[in-house]
A tleap script that builds the chain and sets N, CA, C and O, in Angstrom:
source leaprc.protein.ff14SB
mol = sequence {
  NGLN VAL GLN LEU VAL GLU SER GLY GLY GLY
  LEU VAL GLN ALA GLY GLY SER LEU ARG LEU
  SER CYS ALA ALA SER GLY VAL THR PHE SER
  ASN TYR ASP MET GLY TRP PHE ARG GLN ALA
  PRO GLY LYS GLU ARG GLU PHE VAL ALA ALA
  ILE THR TRP SER GLY GLY THR THR GLY TYR
  THR ASP PHE VAL LYS GLY ARG PHE THR ILE
  SER ARG ASP ASN ALA LYS ASN THR VAL TYR
  LEU GLN MET ASP SER LEU LYS HIE GLU ASP
  THR ALA VAL TYR TYR CYS ALA ALA LYS TRP
  ARG ASP PRO LEU GLY ARG THR TYR ASN GLU
  PRO LYS VAL TYR SER TYR TRP GLY GLN GLY
  THR GLN VAL THR VAL SER CSER
}
set mol.1.N position { 0.828 -1.189 0.011 }
set mol.1.CA position { 0.001 -0.018 -0.013 }
set mol.1.C position { 0.900 1.263 -0.008 }
set mol.1.O position { 1.774 1.436 0.842 }
set mol.2.N position { 0.640 2.108 -0.967 }
set mol.2.CA position { 1.439 3.286 -1.101 }
set mol.2.C position { 0.976 4.349 -0.119 }
set mol.2.O position { -0.215 4.641 -0.012 }
set mol.3.N position { 1.933 4.923 0.595 }
set mol.3.CA position { 1.602 6.031 1.512 }
set mol.3.C position { 2.597 7.181 1.280 }
set mol.3.O position { 3.803 6.969 1.156 }
set mol.4.N position { 2.061 8.376 1.228 }
set mol.4.CA position { 2.841 9.575 1.216 }
set mol.4.C position { 2.414 10.415 2.424 }
set mol.4.O position { 1.227 10.682 2.615 }
set mol.5.N position { 3.360 10.814 3.212 }
set mol.5.CA position { 3.043 11.571 4.457 }
set mol.5.C position { 3.878 12.816 4.448 }
set mol.5.O position { 5.106 12.765 4.519 }
set mol.6.N position { 3.168 13.990 4.357 }
set mol.6.CA position { 3.890 15.293 4.411 }
set mol.6.C position { 4.012 15.753 5.840 }
set mol.6.O position { 3.214 15.374 6.697 }
set mol.7.N position { 4.974 16.542 6.087 }
set mol.7.CA position { 5.231 17.155 7.354 }
set mol.7.C position { 5.994 18.439 7.136 }
set mol.7.O position { 6.499 18.701 6.045 }
set mol.8.N position { 6.078 19.273 8.230 }
set mol.8.CA position { 6.858 20.462 8.144 }
set mol.8.C position { 6.093 21.757 7.980 }
set mol.8.O position { 6.669 22.842 8.061 }
set mol.9.N position { 4.811 21.646 7.751 }
set mol.9.CA position { 4.009 22.850 7.630 }
set mol.9.C position { 3.869 23.602 8.945 }
set mol.9.O position { 4.278 23.127 10.005 }
set mol.10.N position { 3.278 24.793 8.846 }
set mol.10.CA position { 3.104 25.587 10.080 }
set mol.10.C position { 2.800 27.024 9.742 }
set mol.10.O position { 2.470 27.382 8.612 }
set mol.11.N position { 2.930 27.837 10.789 }
set mol.11.CA position { 2.705 29.263 10.707 }
set mol.11.C position { 4.053 29.983 10.693 }
set mol.11.O position { 4.907 29.741 11.546 }
set mol.12.N position { 4.230 30.861 9.725 }
set mol.12.CA position { 5.500 31.592 9.558 }
set mol.12.C position { 5.181 33.009 9.119 }
set mol.12.O position { 4.172 33.257 8.459 }
set mol.13.N position { 6.059 33.941 9.494 }
set mol.13.CA position { 5.866 35.322 9.022 }
set mol.13.C position { 6.355 35.458 7.625 }
set mol.13.O position { 7.225 34.715 7.171 }
set mol.14.N position { 5.772 36.443 6.922 }
set mol.14.CA position { 6.235 36.703 5.609 }
set mol.14.C position { 7.747 37.017 5.591 }
set mol.14.O position { 8.250 37.742 6.449 }
set mol.15.N position { 8.435 36.471 4.627 }
set mol.15.CA position { 9.869 36.583 4.519 }
set mol.15.C position { 10.604 35.405 5.186 }
set mol.15.O position { 11.814 35.251 5.018 }
set mol.16.N position { 9.898 34.616 5.909 }
set mol.16.CA position { 10.487 33.450 6.590 }
set mol.16.C position { 10.619 32.240 5.697 }
set mol.16.O position { 10.390 32.295 4.489 }
set mol.17.N position { 11.001 31.130 6.339 }
set mol.17.CA position { 11.254 29.877 5.581 }
set mol.17.C position { 10.619 28.723 6.254 }
set mol.17.O position { 10.434 28.733 7.471 }
set mol.18.N position { 10.281 27.732 5.504 }
set mol.18.CA position { 9.820 26.421 5.973 }
set mol.18.C position { 10.387 25.343 5.075 }
set mol.18.O position { 10.636 25.577 3.892 }
set mol.19.N position { 10.585 24.194 5.619 }
set mol.19.CA position { 11.007 23.016 4.798 }
set mol.19.C position { 9.992 21.910 4.952 }
set mol.19.O position { 9.835 21.339 6.031 }
set mol.20.N position { 9.330 21.623 3.905 }
set mol.20.CA position { 8.408 20.504 3.906 }
set mol.20.C position { 9.083 19.202 3.551 }
set mol.20.O position { 10.006 19.164 2.738 }
set mol.21.N position { 8.616 18.143 4.164 }
set mol.21.CA position { 9.094 16.772 3.823 }
set mol.21.C position { 7.927 15.880 3.418 }
set mol.21.O position { 6.797 16.073 3.868 }
set mol.22.N position { 8.209 14.921 2.578 }
set mol.22.CA position { 7.189 13.961 2.191 }
set mol.22.C position { 7.871 12.592 2.254 }
set mol.22.O position { 8.788 12.333 1.475 }
set mol.23.N position { 7.449 11.725 3.151 }
set mol.23.CA position { 8.051 10.436 3.275 }
set mol.23.C position { 7.146 9.415 2.569 }
set mol.23.O position { 5.933 9.389 2.774 }
set mol.24.N position { 7.756 8.601 1.757 }
set mol.24.CA position { 7.019 7.591 1.030 }
set mol.24.C position { 7.265 6.179 1.549 }
set mol.24.O position { 8.368 5.831 1.972 }
set mol.25.N position { 6.212 5.386 1.503 }
set mol.25.CA position { 6.355 3.980 1.880 }
set mol.25.C position { 5.481 3.163 0.986 }
set mol.25.O position { 4.528 3.680 0.403 }
set mol.26.N position { 5.803 1.817 0.857 }
set mol.26.CA position { 4.986 0.957 0.053 }
set mol.26.C position { 5.384 0.996 -1.423 }
set mol.26.O position { 4.751 0.349 -2.257 }
set mol.27.N position { 6.432 1.753 -1.741 }
set mol.27.CA position { 6.841 1.845 -3.137 }
set mol.27.C position { 8.381 1.784 -3.168 }
set mol.27.O position { 9.062 2.028 -2.171 }
set mol.28.N position { 8.896 1.444 -4.373 }
set mol.28.CA position { 10.340 1.622 -4.563 }
set mol.28.C position { 10.506 3.090 -4.993 }
set mol.28.O position { 10.256 3.458 -6.141 }
set mol.29.N position { 10.928 3.889 -4.047 }
set mol.29.CA position { 10.851 5.353 -4.232 }
set mol.29.C position { 11.581 5.819 -5.507 }
set mol.29.O position { 11.115 6.721 -6.204 }
set mol.30.N position { 12.716 5.197 -5.793 }
set mol.30.CA position { 13.512 5.603 -6.922 }
set mol.30.C position { 12.884 5.337 -8.241 }
set mol.30.O position { 13.426 5.728 -9.275 }
set mol.31.N position { 11.713 4.659 -8.245 }
set mol.31.CA position { 11.004 4.466 -9.510 }
set mol.31.C position { 9.980 5.538 -9.790 }
set mol.31.O position { 9.254 5.467 -10.782 }
set mol.32.N position { 9.915 6.547 -8.911 }
set mol.32.CA position { 8.878 7.516 -9.027 }
set mol.32.C position { 9.406 8.968 -9.117 }
set mol.32.O position { 10.303 9.379 -8.381 }
set mol.33.N position { 8.816 9.697 -10.036 }
set mol.33.CA position { 8.913 11.152 -10.098 }
set mol.33.C position { 8.021 11.694 -9.009 }
set mol.33.O position { 7.002 11.097 -8.660 }
set mol.34.N position { 8.420 12.838 -8.474 }
set mol.34.CA position { 7.638 13.392 -7.364 }
set mol.34.C position { 7.244 14.860 -7.681 }
set mol.34.O position { 7.939 15.558 -8.419 }
set mol.35.N position { 6.140 15.286 -7.114 }
set mol.35.CA position { 5.699 16.631 -7.304 }
set mol.35.C position { 5.132 17.220 -6.030 }
set mol.35.O position { 4.648 16.509 -5.150 }
set mol.36.N position { 5.204 18.565 -5.953 }
set mol.36.CA position { 4.485 19.291 -4.917 }
set mol.36.C position { 3.420 20.166 -5.520 }
set mol.36.O position { 3.649 20.830 -6.530 }
set mol.37.N position { 2.267 20.171 -4.911 }
set mol.37.CA position { 1.149 20.977 -5.334 }
set mol.37.C position { 0.602 21.681 -4.123 }
set mol.37.O position { 0.918 21.325 -2.988 }
set mol.38.N position { -0.226 22.691 -4.366 }
set mol.38.CA position { -0.830 23.377 -3.247 }
set mol.38.C position { -2.268 23.790 -3.603 }
set mol.38.O position { -2.633 23.913 -4.772 }
set mol.39.N position { -3.072 24.002 -2.535 }
set mol.39.CA position { -4.459 24.416 -2.795 }
set mol.39.C position { -4.853 25.387 -1.720 }
set mol.39.O position { -4.836 25.057 -0.534 }
set mol.40.N position { -5.211 26.600 -2.131 }
set mol.40.CA position { -5.671 27.620 -1.194 }
set mol.40.C position { -7.194 27.543 -1.152 }
set mol.40.O position { -7.831 27.032 -2.073 }
set mol.41.N position { -7.761 28.059 -0.070 }
set mol.41.CA position { -9.245 28.032 0.038 }
set mol.41.C position { -9.922 28.680 -1.173 }
set mol.41.O position { -9.580 29.786 -1.592 }
set mol.42.N position { -10.898 27.946 -1.716 }
set mol.42.CA position { -11.639 28.516 -2.844 }
set mol.42.C position { -10.926 28.463 -4.162 }
set mol.42.O position { -11.431 28.969 -5.165 }
set mol.43.N position { -9.749 27.854 -4.180 }
set mol.43.CA position { -8.989 27.790 -5.454 }
set mol.43.C position { -8.725 26.351 -5.825 }
set mol.43.O position { -8.832 25.444 -4.999 }
set mol.44.N position { -8.367 26.151 -7.133 }
set mol.44.CA position { -8.023 24.791 -7.586 }
set mol.44.C position { -6.601 24.446 -7.147 }
set mol.44.O position { -5.773 25.315 -6.870 }
set mol.45.N position { -6.363 23.156 -7.098 }
set mol.45.CA position { -4.998 22.678 -6.748 }
set mol.45.C position { -4.123 23.098 -7.917 }
set mol.45.O position { -4.480 22.959 -9.087 }
set mol.46.N position { -2.918 23.637 -7.532 }
set mol.46.CA position { -1.966 24.104 -8.512 }
set mol.46.C position { -0.603 23.534 -8.322 }
set mol.46.O position { -0.208 23.208 -7.203 }
set mol.47.N position { 0.116 23.409 -9.387 }
set mol.47.CA position { 1.483 22.890 -9.387 }
set mol.47.C position { 2.432 23.834 -8.756 }
set mol.47.O position { 2.352 25.048 -8.944 }
set mol.48.N position { 3.353 23.266 -7.989 }
set mol.48.CA position { 4.426 24.087 -7.354 }
set mol.48.C position { 5.791 23.684 -7.931 }
set mol.48.O position { 6.521 24.514 -8.473 }
set mol.49.N position { 6.113 22.399 -7.802 }
set mol.49.CA position { 7.475 21.923 -8.260 }
set mol.49.C position { 7.444 20.442 -8.455 }
set mol.49.O position { 6.587 19.740 -7.919 }
set mol.50.N position { 8.407 19.963 -9.244 }
set mol.50.CA position { 8.493 18.537 -9.499 }
set mol.50.C position { 9.989 18.185 -9.672 }
set mol.50.O position { 10.841 19.018 -9.983 }
set mol.51.N position { 10.223 16.910 -9.448 }
set mol.51.CA position { 11.584 16.372 -9.526 }
set mol.51.C position { 11.551 14.945 -10.112 }
set mol.51.O position { 10.692 14.142 -9.746 }
set mol.52.N position { 12.476 14.643 -11.007 }
set mol.52.CA position { 12.487 13.282 -11.594 }
set mol.52.C position { 13.092 12.289 -10.580 }
set mol.52.O position { 13.647 12.652 -9.543 }
set mol.53.N position { 12.944 11.050 -10.952 }
set mol.53.CA position { 13.274 9.973 -9.990 }
set mol.53.C position { 14.746 10.042 -9.544 }
set mol.53.O position { 15.067 9.657 -8.420 }
set mol.54.N position { 15.613 10.516 -10.393 }
set mol.54.CA position { 17.046 10.587 -10.018 }
set mol.54.C position { 17.400 11.890 -9.357 }
set mol.54.O position { 18.483 12.023 -8.788 }
set mol.55.N position { 16.508 12.852 -9.420 }
set mol.55.CA position { 16.832 14.159 -8.928 }
set mol.55.C position { 17.537 15.044 -9.980 }
set mol.55.O position { 17.885 16.194 -9.710 }
set mol.56.N position { 17.735 14.481 -11.170 }
set mol.56.CA position { 18.525 15.197 -12.184 }
set mol.56.C position { 17.797 16.318 -12.852 }
set mol.56.O position { 18.428 17.232 -13.382 }
set mol.57.N position { 16.502 16.282 -12.848 }
set mol.57.CA position { 15.705 17.343 -13.461 }
set mol.57.C position { 14.636 17.845 -12.503 }
set mol.57.O position { 13.936 17.045 -11.881 }
set mol.58.N position { 14.501 19.165 -12.377 }
set mol.58.CA position { 13.473 19.777 -11.569 }
set mol.58.C position { 12.714 20.802 -12.429 }
set mol.58.O position { 13.185 21.303 -13.450 }
set mol.59.N position { 11.531 21.063 -11.938 }
set mol.59.CA position { 10.686 22.046 -12.625 }
set mol.59.C position { 9.905 22.866 -11.588 }
set mol.59.O position { 9.533 22.344 -10.537 }
set mol.60.N position { 9.670 24.089 -11.871 }
set mol.60.CA position { 8.955 24.995 -10.961 }
set mol.60.C position { 7.939 25.858 -11.668 }
set mol.60.O position { 8.107 26.194 -12.840 }
set mol.61.N position { 6.896 26.214 -10.970 }
set mol.61.CA position { 6.019 27.204 -11.513 }
set mol.61.C position { 6.647 28.579 -11.299 }
set mol.61.O position { 7.456 28.775 -10.392 }
set mol.62.N position { 6.257 29.524 -12.152 }
set mol.62.CA position { 6.955 30.820 -12.136 }
set mol.62.C position { 6.907 31.531 -10.820 }
set mol.62.O position { 7.861 32.206 -10.435 }
set mol.63.N position { 5.797 31.386 -10.117 }
set mol.63.CA position { 5.691 32.221 -8.896 }
set mol.63.C position { 6.500 31.705 -7.717 }
set mol.63.O position { 6.496 32.314 -6.648 }
set mol.64.N position { 7.202 30.573 -7.905 }
set mol.64.CA position { 8.064 30.118 -6.808 }
set mol.64.C position { 9.509 30.070 -7.233 }
set mol.64.O position { 10.380 29.847 -6.391 }
set mol.65.N position { 9.800 30.268 -8.495 }
set mol.65.CA position { 11.151 30.224 -8.952 }
set mol.65.C position { 12.061 31.173 -8.217 }
set mol.65.O position { 11.737 32.344 -8.021 }
set mol.66.N position { 13.194 30.662 -7.816 }
set mol.66.CA position { 14.125 31.538 -7.033 }
set mol.66.C position { 13.827 31.544 -5.557 }
set mol.66.O position { 14.653 32.024 -4.781 }
set mol.67.N position { 12.688 31.034 -5.129 }
set mol.67.CA position { 12.362 31.044 -3.704 }
set mol.67.C position { 12.221 29.662 -3.127 }
set mol.67.O position { 12.573 29.435 -1.970 }
set mol.68.N position { 11.703 28.716 -3.924 }
set mol.68.CA position { 11.501 27.339 -3.515 }
set mol.68.C position { 12.514 26.402 -4.123 }
set mol.68.O position { 12.955 26.636 -5.249 }
set mol.69.N position { 12.900 25.360 -3.434 }
set mol.69.CA position { 13.765 24.364 -3.968 }
set mol.69.C position { 13.271 22.974 -3.685 }
set mol.69.O position { 13.021 22.639 -2.527 }
set mol.70.N position { 13.121 22.156 -4.693 }
set mol.70.CA position { 12.678 20.774 -4.512 }
set mol.70.C position { 13.951 19.927 -4.528 }
set mol.70.O position { 14.875 20.210 -5.290 }
set mol.71.N position { 14.000 18.889 -3.689 }
set mol.71.CA position { 15.119 17.949 -3.675 }
set mol.71.C position { 14.583 16.628 -3.143 }
set mol.71.O position { 13.471 16.551 -2.622 }
set mol.72.N position { 15.397 15.597 -3.287 }
set mol.72.CA position { 15.009 14.259 -2.788 }
set mol.72.C position { 16.177 13.514 -2.311 }
set mol.72.O position { 17.315 13.764 -2.708 }
set mol.73.N position { 15.880 12.538 -1.405 }
set mol.73.CA position { 16.931 11.635 -0.876 }
set mol.73.C position { 16.337 10.219 -1.069 }
set mol.73.O position { 15.493 9.771 -0.292 }
set mol.74.N position { 16.788 9.561 -2.088 }
set mol.74.CA position { 16.229 8.250 -2.364 }
set mol.74.C position { 16.594 7.209 -1.300 }
set mol.74.O position { 15.882 6.216 -1.156 }
set mol.75.N position { 17.653 7.406 -0.575 }
set mol.75.CA position { 17.998 6.526 0.488 }
set mol.75.C position { 17.029 6.617 1.683 }
set mol.75.O position { 16.840 5.669 2.445 }
set mol.76.N position { 16.425 7.821 1.800 }
set mol.76.CA position { 15.460 8.040 2.876 }
set mol.76.C position { 14.055 7.988 2.421 }
set mol.76.O position { 13.148 8.172 3.232 }
set mol.77.N position { 13.806 7.733 1.099 }
set mol.77.CA position { 12.466 7.704 0.566 }
set mol.77.C position { 11.709 9.012 0.815 }
set mol.77.O position { 10.515 8.998 1.116 }
set mol.78.N position { 12.401 10.120 0.690 }
set mol.78.CA position { 11.802 11.384 1.066 }
set mol.78.C position { 12.066 12.453 0.039 }
set mol.78.O position { 13.156 12.521 -0.529 }
set mol.79.N position { 11.064 13.300 -0.207 }
set mol.79.CA position { 11.225 14.427 -1.090 }
set mol.79.C position { 10.989 15.670 -0.206 }
set mol.79.O position { 10.197 15.638 0.736 }
set mol.80.N position { 11.699 16.763 -0.536 }
set mol.80.CA position { 11.664 17.930 0.263 }
set mol.80.C position { 11.275 19.130 -0.594 }
set mol.80.O position { 11.458 19.132 -1.811 }
set mol.81.N position { 10.724 20.167 0.082 }
set mol.81.CA position { 10.415 21.422 -0.546 }
set mol.81.C position { 10.870 22.497 0.436 }
set mol.81.O position { 10.226 22.771 1.449 }
set mol.82.N position { 12.070 23.122 0.069 }
set mol.82.CA position { 12.546 24.228 0.828 }
set mol.82.C position { 11.904 25.479 0.351 }
set mol.82.O position { 11.981 25.809 -0.832 }
set mol.83.N position { 11.259 26.200 1.259 }
set mol.83.CA position { 10.493 27.437 0.878 }
set mol.83.C position { 11.113 28.580 1.620 }
set mol.83.O position { 11.086 28.658 2.848 }
set mol.84.N position { 11.659 29.444 0.852 }
set mol.84.CA position { 12.295 30.713 1.398 }
set mol.84.C position { 11.530 31.943 0.917 }
set mol.84.O position { 10.732 31.874 -0.017 }
set mol.85.N position { 11.790 33.061 1.575 }
set mol.85.CA position { 11.117 34.335 1.206 }
set mol.85.C position { 9.630 34.124 1.008 }
set mol.85.O position { 9.050 34.544 0.006 }
set mol.86.N position { 9.040 33.482 1.958 }
set mol.86.CA position { 7.585 33.190 1.905 }
set mol.86.C position { 6.725 34.461 1.883 }
set mol.86.O position { 7.025 35.453 2.549 }
set mol.87.N position { 5.635 34.393 1.084 }
set mol.87.CA position { 4.723 35.479 0.970 }
set mol.87.C position { 3.329 35.042 1.486 }
set mol.87.O position { 3.036 33.848 1.553 }
set mol.88.N position { 2.522 35.972 1.830 }
set mol.88.CA position { 1.218 35.661 2.294 }
set mol.88.C position { 0.434 34.820 1.267 }
set mol.88.O position { -0.334 33.930 1.634 }
set mol.89.N position { 0.641 35.114 0.003 }
set mol.89.CA position { -0.095 34.316 -1.022 }
set mol.89.C position { 0.412 32.927 -1.195 }
set mol.89.O position { -0.156 32.169 -1.981 }
set mol.90.N position { 1.468 32.545 -0.492 }
set mol.90.CA position { 1.879 31.143 -0.450 }
set mol.90.C position { 1.040 30.291 0.544 }
set mol.90.O position { 1.191 29.071 0.614 }
set mol.91.N position { 0.193 30.944 1.273 }
set mol.91.CA position { -0.665 30.229 2.220 }
set mol.91.C position { -1.558 29.217 1.510 }
set mol.91.O position { -2.315 29.582 0.610 }
set mol.92.N position { -1.473 27.931 1.914 }
set mol.92.CA position { -2.233 26.872 1.257 }
set mol.92.C position { -2.007 25.599 1.933 }
set mol.92.O position { -1.134 25.521 2.797 }
set mol.93.N position { -2.726 24.594 1.609 }
set mol.93.CA position { -2.365 23.210 1.964 }
set mol.93.C position { -1.473 22.671 0.845 }
set mol.93.O position { -1.808 22.741 -0.337 }
set mol.94.N position { -0.346 22.140 1.257 }
set mol.94.CA position { 0.643 21.637 0.334 }
set mol.94.C position { 0.598 20.102 0.310 }
set mol.94.O position { 0.582 19.432 1.343 }
set mol.95.N position { 0.579 19.590 -0.913 }
set mol.95.CA position { 0.464 18.129 -1.093 }
set mol.95.C position { 1.645 17.631 -1.925 }
set mol.95.O position { 2.078 18.298 -2.864 }
set mol.96.N position { 2.166 16.439 -1.567 }
set mol.96.CA position { 3.114 15.804 -2.424 }
set mol.96.C position { 2.413 14.693 -3.200 }
set mol.96.O position { 1.393 14.148 -2.777 }
set mol.97.N position { 3.000 14.382 -4.347 }
set mol.97.CA position { 2.339 13.405 -5.217 }
set mol.97.C position { 3.424 12.629 -5.918 }
set mol.97.O position { 4.539 13.126 -6.074 }
set mol.98.N position { 3.118 11.419 -6.345 }
set mol.98.CA position { 4.053 10.507 -7.037 }
set mol.98.C position { 3.500 9.989 -8.287 }
set mol.98.O position { 2.304 9.713 -8.382 }
set mol.99.N position { 4.336 9.846 -9.259 }
set mol.99.CA position { 3.996 9.213 -10.528 }
set mol.99.C position { 5.103 8.310 -10.994 }
set mol.99.O position { 6.260 8.519 -10.630 }
set mol.100.N position { 4.794 7.342 -11.763 }
set mol.100.CA position { 5.821 6.427 -12.316 }
set mol.100.C position { 6.866 7.249 -13.159 }
set mol.100.O position { 6.497 8.136 -13.927 }
set mol.101.N position { 8.085 6.940 -12.994 }
set mol.101.CA position { 9.105 7.791 -13.624 }
set mol.101.C position { 8.988 7.897 -15.115 }
set mol.101.O position { 8.634 6.934 -15.795 }
set mol.102.N position { 9.285 9.062 -15.620 }
set mol.102.CA position { 9.189 9.292 -17.032 }
set mol.102.C position { 10.439 8.784 -17.734 }
set mol.102.O position { 11.543 9.103 -17.294 }
set mol.103.N position { 10.312 7.982 -18.837 }
set mol.103.CA position { 11.474 7.471 -19.439 }
set mol.103.C position { 12.390 8.496 -20.102 }
set mol.103.O position { 13.571 8.247 -20.345 }
set mol.104.N position { 11.800 9.660 -20.386 }
set mol.104.CA position { 12.583 10.729 -20.996 }
set mol.104.C position { 13.104 11.782 -19.998 }
set mol.104.O position { 13.723 12.772 -20.387 }
set mol.105.N position { 12.845 11.549 -18.745 }
set mol.105.CA position { 13.336 12.430 -17.703 }
set mol.105.C position { 12.690 13.786 -17.672 }
set mol.105.O position { 13.335 14.788 -17.365 }
set mol.106.N position { 11.415 13.819 -17.990 }
set mol.106.CA position { 10.684 15.095 -17.995 }
set mol.106.C position { 9.903 15.236 -16.680 }
set mol.106.O position { 9.528 14.253 -16.041 }
set mol.107.N position { 9.677 16.494 -16.309 }
set mol.107.CA position { 8.783 16.745 -15.174 }
set mol.107.C position { 7.404 17.160 -15.687 }
set mol.107.O position { 7.269 17.667 -16.800 }
set mol.108.N position { 6.376 16.933 -14.850 }
set mol.108.CA position { 5.005 17.198 -15.272 }
set mol.108.C position { 4.304 18.055 -14.236 }
set mol.108.O position { 4.508 17.875 -13.035 }
set mol.109.N position { 3.472 18.995 -14.698 }
set mol.109.CA position { 2.785 19.873 -13.803 }
set mol.109.C position { 1.272 19.624 -13.705 }
set mol.109.O position { 0.566 20.359 -13.015 }
set mol.110.N position { 0.766 18.562 -14.413 }
set mol.110.CA position { -0.692 18.304 -14.343 }
set mol.110.C position { -0.964 17.342 -13.238 }
set mol.110.O position { -0.378 16.260 -13.203 }
set mol.111.N position { -1.865 17.713 -12.299 }
set mol.111.CA position { -2.237 16.851 -11.247 }
set mol.111.C position { -2.719 15.430 -11.682 }
set mol.111.O position { -2.475 14.444 -10.986 }
set mol.112.N position { -3.404 15.359 -12.845 }
set mol.112.CA position { -4.010 14.115 -13.293 }
set mol.112.C position { -3.008 13.027 -13.596 }
set mol.112.O position { -3.371 11.851 -13.588 }
set mol.113.N position { -1.791 13.361 -13.856 }
set mol.113.CA position { -0.796 12.311 -14.186 }
set mol.113.C position { -0.139 11.680 -12.934 }
set mol.113.O position { 0.585 10.690 -13.030 }
set mol.114.N position { -0.404 12.260 -11.808 }
set mol.114.CA position { 0.130 11.687 -10.535 }
set mol.114.C position { -0.828 10.694 -9.994 }
set mol.114.O position { -2.035 10.926 -9.923 }
set mol.115.N position { -0.250 9.534 -9.596 }
set mol.115.CA position { -1.109 8.395 -9.156 }
set mol.115.C position { -1.366 8.419 -7.689 }
set mol.115.O position { -2.437 8.015 -7.236 }
set mol.116.N position { -0.390 8.893 -6.918 }
set mol.116.CA position { -0.548 8.825 -5.440 }
set mol.116.C position { -0.329 10.184 -4.818 }
set mol.116.O position { 0.520 10.971 -5.235 }
set mol.117.N position { -1.126 10.418 -3.812 }
set mol.117.CA position { -1.156 11.710 -3.110 }
set mol.117.C position { -1.054 11.584 -1.580 }
set mol.117.O position { -1.513 10.606 -0.989 }
set mol.118.N position { -0.454 12.578 -0.975 }
set mol.118.CA position { -0.444 12.609 0.481 }
set mol.118.C position { -1.700 13.319 0.989 }
set mol.118.O position { -2.563 13.724 0.210 }
set mol.119.N position { -1.780 13.460 2.310 }
set mol.119.CA position { -2.980 14.057 2.894 }
set mol.119.C position { -2.815 15.598 3.020 }
set mol.119.O position { -3.786 16.296 3.311 }
set mol.120.N position { -1.636 16.104 2.809 }
set mol.120.CA position { -1.411 17.540 2.815 }
set mol.120.C position { -0.957 18.090 4.166 }
set mol.120.O position { -1.245 17.538 5.228 }
set mol.121.N position { -0.245 19.186 4.073 }
set mol.121.CA position { 0.178 19.874 5.278 }
set mol.121.C position { -0.098 21.376 5.127 }
set mol.121.O position { 0.177 21.940 4.068 }
set mol.122.N position { -0.609 22.003 6.110 }
set mol.122.CA position { -0.997 23.420 6.055 }
set mol.122.C position { 0.202 24.340 6.207 }
set mol.122.O position { 1.016 24.183 7.117 }
set mol.123.N position { 0.294 25.292 5.310 }
set mol.123.CA position { 1.307 26.366 5.406 }
set mol.123.C position { 0.534 27.655 5.485 }
set mol.123.O position { -0.289 27.956 4.621 }
set mol.124.N position { 0.803 28.418 6.532 }
set mol.124.CA position { 0.168 29.700 6.710 }
set mol.124.C position { 1.217 30.755 6.903 }
set mol.124.O position { 2.028 30.683 7.826 }
set mol.125.N position { 1.200 31.766 6.004 }
set mol.125.CA position { 2.169 32.850 6.029 }
set mol.125.C position { 1.439 34.095 6.458 }
set mol.125.O position { 0.517 34.550 5.782 }
set mol.126.N position { 1.845 34.645 7.571 }
set mol.126.CA position { 1.209 35.901 8.075 }
set mol.126.C position { 1.896 37.097 7.480 }
set mol.126.O position { 3.121 37.164 7.371 }
set mol.127.N position { 1.084 38.015 7.108 }
set mol.127.CA position { 1.637 39.242 6.423 }
set mol.127.C position { 1.996 40.332 7.430 }
set mol.127.O position { 2.462 41.402 7.041 }
savepdb mol mol.pdb
quit
């Protein structure tokens, strides 16, 4: 049974940092590309960042480029999202997701291609 468990969310002031973690179990982690998404109240779930199975390729949505960094440790079955220079508009529930690794090493930003999802972790940025 595949499980993804996010942690590291919380309340932080604007300009601060948080590091989210997502621990995977029930899968051979290195076979999966990983993604981070977020959903704010009243809004659709949106792509934040993605990383290929090897960590060799990453992708980001424009509004987090230069502020967020996705990484992974396959030995620990964990993917991370380092979030710096946080803004009030980053407030959302953050979800990690997994998909079978892409043979061409591409990252994907569409939620529908991800097979497994975590339960989410709340990030609140006070202005």
